Each structure stands twice: as structure tokens, then as C-alpha cells.
């Protein structure tokens, strides 16, 4: 039960991170703390690799280690650059609950990605699970009756793009592990590439002074809170996979949406929630995720 407990705690951290993104968006004058969150992920994964990584720097440079580094770098671009930036933006536009549900599409997008890049052919149960996940998301994302609470089309599009980016990241990370079986090192390389890419891209676009100011402006407590919650969630999820199966961790990850909804309903009240529709969507998403990972 240790792994399952860690998975629940990870879902809680991710759920609270979503709410934190929504609450901090109005005060953002830079990138809303996206760069900070990637830097923190890189720092934590580096410490973990130095302490518990299975591959030394010497082994990494042997054989096909360079190829794995390239692949992990691509995974980092999809997860820490495209995936995280669109996730932040989608959460700010659609709300923590809707964005959390949109992230349930990641396993669905992983099916074609696995087929094209890894040669994995989905079975009937996998396809049925994907259909259930999609049904659950569409059920909740259907516009509410109130005009003021209609879901942002731009936000939904960014949420879908974020899920696709994370699916590609998981696919490339899986491919990289075939050459270099060290998940912590892969996470560190991906986060480091993300930090460098965001830094260089922003500086090239805005200049050194303005670019650096843009990336470091949102470094106050509320942005550290969001970055810490995301990093802790990622860390807890990693350790959960050490002692629990992938199915349990994936299904329990859906609880992220419930935690976000409860926090919003009883504490922040920062967005409107259709409770009955949400419960139906969560059940469908959990059932679909279970079927996807069951095969």
C-alpha cells in the first residue's frame, strides 16, 4: 500500500498545483512561474541522480549513451517546454478541474505514439479504454448553461496539445530507456534541456536583459508554491512506481481532478464546477485509464 499511498499524495500535489496556477495568473508579469518550475525539476532530478541514479557519467558516454541523451533531450522538449507551457496556459484559461481532465487524454494520445515510434499495437481493451477516457473528457468539457462559464476554446486546444506533448515525451523517454536504463538520469537530462531551451529562446526573442527579467520576474512565494507542488508530485509519482504497478498509479492519478474540485468548492471558490457531470467524467476516465494500462 506504500506505492498506492504515494500515488494519492502525488495526485494531491498535482491537484493543488493546478489551483495554485489559477490563483496566481492575475498577478503574473512574466511567464507565470513556468521557467521556475522547470529549473526546480532539473535541480531535484539532478540531486536524485547523484544520490540514487544507476548510471555513472562514465557509463553514459559508452556505447549508445549519446543516442539516449539525444532522445531524452527530445523528451524534455516535449514535456518541460511544450507540455508544461501549454499546461500552465490551459489551466489559467479553463480552470484547474478542466485542465486536469484534459490531462487524462495523455494515455489516449500515447496509443498512436507508441504504435508509430515503438511499434506497440493496441488491443481491443486498450482502444475501449481510450474511448471511455475521451467520452469522460468530452462529457465535462461540454459548455455549461451559463454564458459566463463557457469553456475557452483556446484553453481546451492548449490542454489537448499539452496532453499530446506529454504523450510524445513519455514515448521518447521509453525509447531512451532502451539504450540507457536510468529513469532519473533521463528526467534530469530532459529538464536540463528544457531549462536551456526556454532560456535561450526567450533571450533570443526579447534580448538578454528583458528576456532574463521576463523569466525571473515571477519568483515570489505563490510561484515557488506552484513549482514545488509540481516537483513534489513528480517525485512522489516516481517513488510510487517503485512499489506499485503502473495501472494503480495511473488510475489513482485521476484523483488529481477530485482534489482540485474539493479545494475549489470548499476553500477558494475560484471557478464554477458542475459536480454531477464531473463525477461521471472521473468514473469514465478512471475506468478507461484502467483498461488502457491493463493490457
Coordinates of C-alpha atoms in Angstrom, one line a residue:
X1 CA 0.0 0.0 0.0
X2 CA 3.0 2.3 0.2
X3 CA 3.1 2.8 -3.5
X4 CA -0.6 3.5 -3.7
X5 CA -0.4 6.0 -0.8
X6 CA 2.5 7.8 -2.6
X7 CA 0.4 7.9 -5.8
X8 CA -2.5 9.5 -3.9
X9 CA -0.2 12.1 -2.4
X10 CA 1.2 12.8 -5.9
X11 CA -2.3 13.3 -7.2
X12 CA -3.0 15.7 -4.3
X13 CA 0.2 17.7 -5.1
X14 CA -0.8 17.9 -8.8
X15 CA -4.3 18.9 -7.9
X16 CA -3.2 21.7 -5.6
X17 CA -0.7 22.9 -8.2
X18 CA -3.5 23.4 -10.7
X19 CA -5.4 25.5 -8.3
X20 CA -2.3 27.4 -7.5
X21 CA -1.7 28.2 -11.2
X22 CA -5.2 29.6 -11.5
X23 CA -4.9 31.8 -8.4
X24 CA -1.5 33.2 -9.4
X25 CA -2.3 34.1 -13.0
X26 CA -3.7 37.5 -12.3
X27 CA -0.5 38.7 -10.6
X28 CA 1.8 37.3 -13.3
X29 CA 4.0 39.8 -15.1
X30 CA 6.3 37.2 -16.6
X31 CA 5.8 33.6 -17.6
X32 CA 3.7 32.8 -14.5
X33 CA 6.5 30.7 -13.0
X34 CA 6.9 28.1 -15.8
X35 CA 10.6 28.6 -16.0
X36 CA 11.0 28.4 -12.2
X37 CA 9.1 25.0 -12.2
X38 CA 11.4 23.6 -14.9
X39 CA 14.5 24.8 -13.1
X40 CA 13.3 23.2 -9.8
X41 CA 12.5 19.9 -11.6
X42 CA 16.1 19.9 -13.0
X43 CA 17.6 20.6 -9.6
X44 CA 15.6 17.9 -7.8
X45 CA 16.2 15.3 -10.5
X46 CA 20.0 16.1 -10.5
X47 CA 20.1 15.5 -6.7
X48 CA 18.2 12.3 -7.1
X49 CA 20.6 11.1 -9.9
X50 CA 23.7 11.9 -7.9
X51 CA 22.3 10.1 -4.9
X52 CA 20.4 7.1 -6.4
X53 CA 21.0 7.0 -10.1
X54 CA 22.0 3.7 -11.6
X55 CA 24.3 5.1 -14.3
X56 CA 27.6 6.9 -13.8
X57 CA 28.8 9.7 -16.1
X58 CA 31.4 7.3 -17.5
X59 CA 28.8 4.6 -18.4
X60 CA 26.6 7.3 -20.0
X61 CA 29.3 8.1 -22.6
X62 CA 29.8 4.5 -23.6
X63 CA 28.2 2.6 -26.5
X64 CA 24.8 4.2 -27.4
X65 CA 24.7 6.6 -24.4
X66 CA 24.9 9.6 -26.7
X67 CA 21.9 8.5 -28.6
X68 CA 19.9 8.1 -25.4
X69 CA 20.9 11.6 -24.4
X70 CA 19.5 13.0 -27.6
X71 CA 16.3 11.0 -27.2
X72 CA 15.9 12.1 -23.5
X73 CA 16.6 15.7 -24.7
X74 CA 13.7 15.4 -27.2
X75 CA 11.5 14.1 -24.4
X76 CA 12.5 17.1 -22.3
X77 CA 11.5 19.5 -25.1
X78 CA 8.1 17.9 -25.3
X79 CA 7.4 17.6 -21.6
X80 CA 9.2 20.6 -20.0
X81 CA 8.8 23.1 -22.8
X82 CA 5.8 22.4 -25.0
X83 CA 3.9 20.3 -22.5
X84 CA 4.4 22.4 -19.4
X85 CA 4.0 25.7 -21.0
X86 CA 0.7 24.7 -22.6
X87 CA -0.4 23.1 -19.4
X88 CA 0.1 26.3 -17.5
X89 CA -1.7 28.3 -20.1
X90 CA -4.6 25.9 -20.4
X91 CA -5.0 25.8 -16.6
X92 CA -5.1 29.6 -16.4
X93 CA -7.8 29.7 -19.2
X94 CA -10.0 26.8 -18.4
X95 CA -9.5 26.2 -14.7
X96 CA -7.8 23.6 -12.6
X97 CA -10.6 21.0 -13.0
X98 CA -11.0 21.2 -16.7
X99 CA -7.2 21.2 -17.3
X100 CA -6.9 18.2 -15.0
X101 CA -9.4 16.3 -17.1
X102 CA -7.8 17.2 -20.3
X103 CA -4.5 15.7 -19.0
X104 CA -6.4 12.4 -18.8
X105 CA -6.1 12.4 -22.6
X106 CA -2.4 11.7 -22.3
X107 CA -2.7 7.8 -22.2
X108 CA -5.1 8.1 -25.2
X109 CA -2.5 10.0 -27.3
X110 CA 0.2 7.6 -26.1
X111 CA -1.5 4.8 -28.2
X112 CA -0.7 6.2 -31.6
X113 CA 2.6 7.5 -30.4
X114 CA 3.6 4.0 -29.1
X115 CA 2.5 2.5 -32.4
X116 CA 4.5 4.8 -34.7
X117 CA 7.6 5.1 -32.6
X118 CA 7.8 1.9 -30.6
X119 CA 5.8 -0.5 -32.8
X120 CA 3.3 -1.2 -30.0
X121 CA -0.1 -2.4 -31.3
X122 CA -3.0 -1.5 -29.1
X123 CA -5.5 -4.3 -28.3
X124 CA -9.3 -4.1 -28.1
X125 CA -9.3 -3.3 -24.4
X126 CA -6.8 -0.5 -24.9
X127 CA -9.0 1.0 -27.7
X128 CA -12.1 0.7 -25.5
X129 CA -10.3 2.4 -22.6
X130 CA -9.2 5.2 -24.8
X131 CA -12.8 5.7 -26.0
X132 CA -14.0 5.8 -22.3
X133 CA -11.4 8.5 -21.4
X134 CA -12.4 10.6 -24.4
X135 CA -16.1 10.2 -23.5
X136 CA -15.4 11.4 -20.0
X137 CA -13.5 14.4 -21.0
X138 CA -16.0 15.4 -23.7
X139 CA -18.8 15.0 -21.2
X140 CA -17.4 17.5 -18.8
X141 CA -15.9 19.9 -21.4
X142 CA -19.4 20.4 -22.9
X143 CA -20.2 24.1 -22.3
X144 CA -22.2 24.9 -19.2
X145 CA -25.6 26.6 -19.5
X146 CA -24.3 29.9 -18.2
X147 CA -22.7 32.0 -20.9
X148 CA -20.2 33.3 -18.3
X149 CA -18.9 29.8 -17.6
X150 CA -18.3 28.6 -21.1
X151 CA -15.0 26.8 -21.6
X152 CA -12.4 28.7 -23.5
X153 CA -11.8 27.2 -26.9
X154 CA -8.2 28.3 -26.8
X155 CA -7.7 26.8 -23.4
X156 CA -9.2 23.5 -24.4
X157 CA -6.9 23.4 -27.5
X158 CA -3.9 24.2 -25.4
X159 CA -4.9 21.4 -23.0
X160 CA -5.2 18.9 -25.8
X161 CA -1.9 20.0 -27.1
X162 CA -0.3 19.6 -23.7
X163 CA -1.6 16.0 -23.4
X164 CA -0.2 15.2 -26.8
X165 CA 3.2 16.7 -25.9
X166 CA 3.3 14.7 -22.7
X167 CA 2.4 11.5 -24.6
X168 CA 5.2 12.1 -27.0
X169 CA 7.6 12.8 -24.1
X170 CA 6.7 9.5 -22.4
X171 CA 7.2 7.7 -25.7
X172 CA 10.6 9.1 -26.3
X173 CA 11.6 8.6 -22.7
X174 CA 10.6 4.9 -23.0
X175 CA 12.6 4.7 -26.2
X176 CA 15.6 6.3 -24.5
X177 CA 15.4 3.8 -21.6
X178 CA 16.1 1.0 -24.1
X179 CA 19.6 2.4 -24.6
X180 CA 20.2 3.8 -21.1
X181 CA 18.0 2.3 -18.4
X182 CA 18.2 5.1 -15.8
X183 CA 14.8 7.0 -15.4
X184 CA 16.2 9.5 -13.0
X185 CA 19.0 10.5 -15.4
X186 CA 16.5 10.7 -18.3
X187 CA 14.4 13.0 -16.2
X188 CA 17.4 15.2 -15.4
X189 CA 18.6 15.4 -19.0
X190 CA 15.1 16.3 -20.2
X191 CA 14.6 19.0 -17.5
X192 CA 18.1 20.5 -18.2
X193 CA 17.4 20.7 -22.0
X194 CA 14.1 22.4 -21.1
X195 CA 15.8 25.0 -19.0
X196 CA 18.4 25.7 -21.7
X197 CA 15.8 25.9 -24.5
X198 CA 13.5 28.2 -22.6
X199 CA 16.4 30.5 -21.5
X200 CA 18.0 30.7 -25.0
X201 CA 14.7 31.1 -26.9
X202 CA 13.4 33.8 -24.6
X203 CA 16.7 35.7 -24.7
X204 CA 16.9 35.5 -28.5
X205 CA 13.4 36.9 -28.7
X206 CA 13.5 39.6 -26.0
X207 CA 17.2 40.2 -25.6
X208 CA 19.4 39.3 -22.6
X209 CA 18.2 41.9 -20.1
X210 CA 14.4 41.8 -20.9
X211 CA 14.4 38.0 -21.5
X212 CA 16.1 37.2 -18.2
X213 CA 13.8 39.7 -16.4
X214 CA 10.7 38.0 -18.0
X215 CA 11.7 34.6 -16.9
X216 CA 12.7 35.5 -13.3
X217 CA 10.1 38.1 -12.5
X218 CA 7.5 35.6 -11.2
X219 CA 9.7 34.2 -8.4
X220 CA 7.6 35.2 -5.5
X221 CA 6.1 32.8 -2.9
X222 CA 3.0 31.8 -4.9
X223 CA 5.1 30.8 -7.9
X224 CA 7.5 28.8 -5.7
X225 CA 4.4 27.1 -4.2
X226 CA 3.3 26.0 -7.7
X227 CA 6.7 24.9 -8.8
X228 CA 7.3 23.0 -5.5
X229 CA 3.9 21.2 -5.8
X230 CA 4.6 20.1 -9.4
X231 CA 8.1 18.9 -8.5
X232 CA 6.9 17.1 -5.3
X233 CA 4.1 15.5 -7.3
X234 CA 6.6 14.3 -10.0
X235 CA 8.9 13.0 -7.2
X236 CA 6.2 11.2 -5.3
X237 CA 4.9 9.6 -8.6
X238 CA 8.4 8.4 -9.3
X239 CA 8.7 6.6 -6.0
X240 CA 5.2 5.3 -6.2
X241 CA 6.2 3.5 -9.4
X242 CA 9.0 1.8 -7.4
X243 CA 6.5 -0.1 -5.2
X244 CA 3.2 0.0 -7.1
X245 CA 2.2 -1.2 -10.6
X246 CA 1.6 1.3 -13.4
X247 CA -2.1 0.6 -13.5
X248 CA -2.6 1.6 -9.9
X249 CA -0.5 4.8 -10.2
X250 CA -2.2 5.8 -13.5
X251 CA -5.7 5.3 -12.2
X252 CA -5.0 7.0 -8.8
X253 CA -3.6 9.9 -10.8
X254 CA -7.1 10.7 -11.9
X255 CA -7.8 11.7 -8.2
X256 CA -6.0 14.9 -9.1
X257 CA -9.2 16.3 -10.5
X258 CA -11.2 15.4 -7.4
X259 CA -8.6 17.1 -5.1
X260 CA -8.7 20.2 -7.3
X261 CA -12.5 20.3 -7.3
X262 CA -12.8 19.8 -3.5
X263 CA -10.3 22.5 -2.8
X264 CA -12.1 24.9 -5.1
X265 CA -15.6 24.0 -3.8
X266 CA -14.8 24.4 -0.1
X267 CA -11.9 26.9 0.0
X268 CA -11.0 29.1 -3.0
X269 CA -14.3 29.0 -5.0
X270 CA -12.2 30.4 -7.9
X271 CA -14.1 28.6 -10.7
X272 CA -17.5 27.1 -11.4
X273 CA -17.8 23.3 -11.2
X274 CA -20.6 21.0 -12.5
X275 CA -20.3 18.4 -9.7
X276 CA -22.6 15.6 -11.2
X277 CA -21.0 15.9 -14.6
X278 CA -17.6 15.9 -13.0
X279 CA -18.2 12.7 -11.1
X280 CA -19.4 10.9 -14.2
X281 CA -16.4 12.2 -16.2
X282 CA -14.0 11.0 -13.4
X283 CA -15.5 7.5 -13.3
X284 CA -15.3 7.2 -17.1
X285 CA -11.7 8.5 -17.1
X286 CA -10.6 6.1 -14.3
X287 CA -12.2 3.1 -16.0
X288 CA -10.7 4.0 -19.3
X289 CA -7.2 4.5 -17.8
X290 CA -7.5 1.2 -16.1
X291 CA -8.3 -0.6 -19.3
X292 CA -5.5 1.1 -21.2
X293 CA -2.9 0.0 -18.7
X294 CA -4.4 -3.4 -18.1
X295 CA -3.1 -4.6 -21.5

